[in-house]
Amino acid sequence: MRPTLCLLEDPLAERIVSEARDVLATLGVEVHHDGVLNLLADHGADVDRAARRARLPAALVDRALAAVPHAFRLFDAAGEPTHDFSGWNVHFTPGSAAIRLLDGATGALRAPVTADYVRYARLVAGLPHYAAQSTAFIPADVPAAISDSYRLFLSLLHGEKPVITGAFTAEAFAVMHDLLLAARGSDAALRERPLALFTCCPTSPLQWSEATVSNLVDCARAGIPVEVVAVPFSGFLAPVTLVGTLVQHAAENLSGVVIAQLAAPGTSLLWGCSAAIFDIRTETAPLGAVETMMLACGANEVGRRLGMPTQAYIALSDAKALDAQAGLETGAGAVLAALSGINSVSGPGMLDLENAQSLEKLVVDHEACGMALRLVAGIEPRDDFPARPLLEELLREKHLLIAAHTRRHLAGQIRFPGPVIDRAPEARWQEEGALTLGARATREVERIVAAWQPSRLGDDAKRALLRRMEAAARAAGLDALPVRVEA
Amino acid sequence: MDLLTRIANEVRAGEPDAVRALAAEALAAGVAPAEVLRGGLIAGMTVVGDAFRLREIFLPDVLLAARAMQSGLEVLRPQLAAGGVPTAGRVVLGTVRGDLHDIGKNLVGILLGGAGFDVIDLGVDVPPERFVDSAVEHGAAVIGISALLTTTMVGMREVVALVRERGLADRIKVIVGGAPLTEAFAREIGADGYAYDAASAVGRVKQLVGAA
């Protein structure tokens, strides 16, 4: 039996969806894009152009939900499937778009640079519980105009895993699309085997900015999957109640589903969530709050009810260091996400209210993800009945360490964590240097980065990536890309 | 690859049937049984022991290798009988008086056996006198005592005291271990050695045998 978590009873989930539909039909959404307003009007929305507001009738929402795929997959640079966004499958991805990096050597939060990103990409390549790489942080040594495409470029150059990413401007999409085409080889191949998934976030309450809605439409028309991720803050930019926030979240997400399906029916979408509570004491939106995690899990249940695969920002922490708070918030989130069956979990590695990434934390969080995945594999009988013969063998042999049953099932039953998790007797721990978690994580980062092997992406594709990125850099006023690293 | 190397490799792989067959083949080919033992079985176990010490392999791998080695020894034993099977030393093992928890003690016994020691396992809840009497009777160089409980581990002190009282401390060494123990406790009761797990116990016993 796969263990599960359920926070919303059926009637409540149904009511949340029906209230969201009502909100869209009566209040509508504000869309800062004339073309999208035209698209909505052409398909039956009641559009007030002066107010840039579109009211979406129930029939329009129904048509969109009928068109959206119930499942889809992502593929790595070699074309192998990595993600099956369906059912209760859970995939973990590092959190994305941090502006700072926790420096493993100094413990300081600082602006990351290209060399950090290369180390990150190589690290994630060696951590199997992360099915995807994300464009995890923003290198500060390139102009802001290319900071989004440059992250994607480095990820495609150094890693094979598909990339969870996003564009900061409408214009950046073209460059990023070109990079994906260069890596995959053709438009048809990219559509058939998506190599990236873009994040598009409506703005609370009930708005779409020009840049984000442009990205949403551009992705849909290019056949690139999107996670639509509403970001309402309970008690600030959304009702303080979790149910009220989920209603608003659902309305905002549904508007994205409608726009994407009108732009290109059948566009693959994840029902995403980055809803959070608002902490009035610190004036922040904490991702490690239990209510924020409940919103993520609740939104997942709403998405599941609508027949869509899901995503959420969860399994991350608001701590500023790799400390106990970081562990407890991330671990709790990873477990709740896995029990909820959130198909794409974005968060590991993140600290400081989604502002900072940490390579060392990525290594530690990788273990939390592994634990969560083991948890949801559940307890299943494995040659256990009748029980007597094996217990007879135990009494006879005094142990079962090398019993055939043990050898057959050890790997599937017991998950052995990596060296960042300390399970040694105290004396052995002392003998091996009495290393703290931080020291063990630092050592493991170095080991994995050193063991990195170049991507199987062909040399022609790598050269094409480089040419496209150099052209974008020149257009942004940068004569040469920062330190070139062998890929 | 010569026969002895193949035997060593099969010991490392934990394949008893292959080791048995290759040992017989070696004897049939005229290789001396002591050479099969030294260059095949012990050579294989030495590699396994080193890898275990370096945490490259784990307890079950060692046990499988030990079982494979034993299958080879069975083939050699009739021809080695005249001179006896060479051992690394003899060790008396048991849990301290009042303690019925024998998992750790059993693991140590298995690993010592795999490392070539002759193990006399006295079982659980062993009185101090029996530890010492058995060591004398079997000519053991080491007594190994295990405890799981803080309430029973204090009884280890009595075994150490009895060894000294009988004037045996120069030829019988006492090593202690178990979850609640520490190096400091071992020193405090006057034990000759302490091991925090089964893997480290083998190395400590080897040191003690050399010192006994």
XYZ file of C-alpha atoms in Angstrom, chain A residues 397-399 401-402 407 410 425-429 431-432, chain B residues 14 55 59-60 63-64 67 106-107 110 194 196-197 204:
28
model
C 22.034 -19.980 11.725
C 21.860 -17.372 14.551
C 21.627 -14.563 12.006
C 22.959 -11.552 7.307
C 23.734 -13.770 4.340
C 20.408 -11.067 -0.259
C 18.175 -6.086 1.144
C 29.013 4.496 16.750
C 30.433 7.509 18.545
C 33.880 5.928 18.788
C 34.048 5.356 15.038
C 32.746 8.866 14.395
C 38.106 7.988 14.822
C 37.007 9.314 11.427
C 31.815 -15.419 -1.752
C 34.423 0.441 4.476
C 29.477 -7.284 6.913
C 27.492 -9.635 4.660
C 30.448 -13.410 5.908
C 29.941 -14.707 2.386
C 31.691 -19.139 4.171
C 27.790 -13.350 17.436
C 28.953 -10.895 14.792
C 31.689 -14.769 12.826
C 37.947 -2.187 23.470
C 33.227 -0.215 19.151
C 31.991 -2.562 16.462
C 42.006 -5.273 18.163
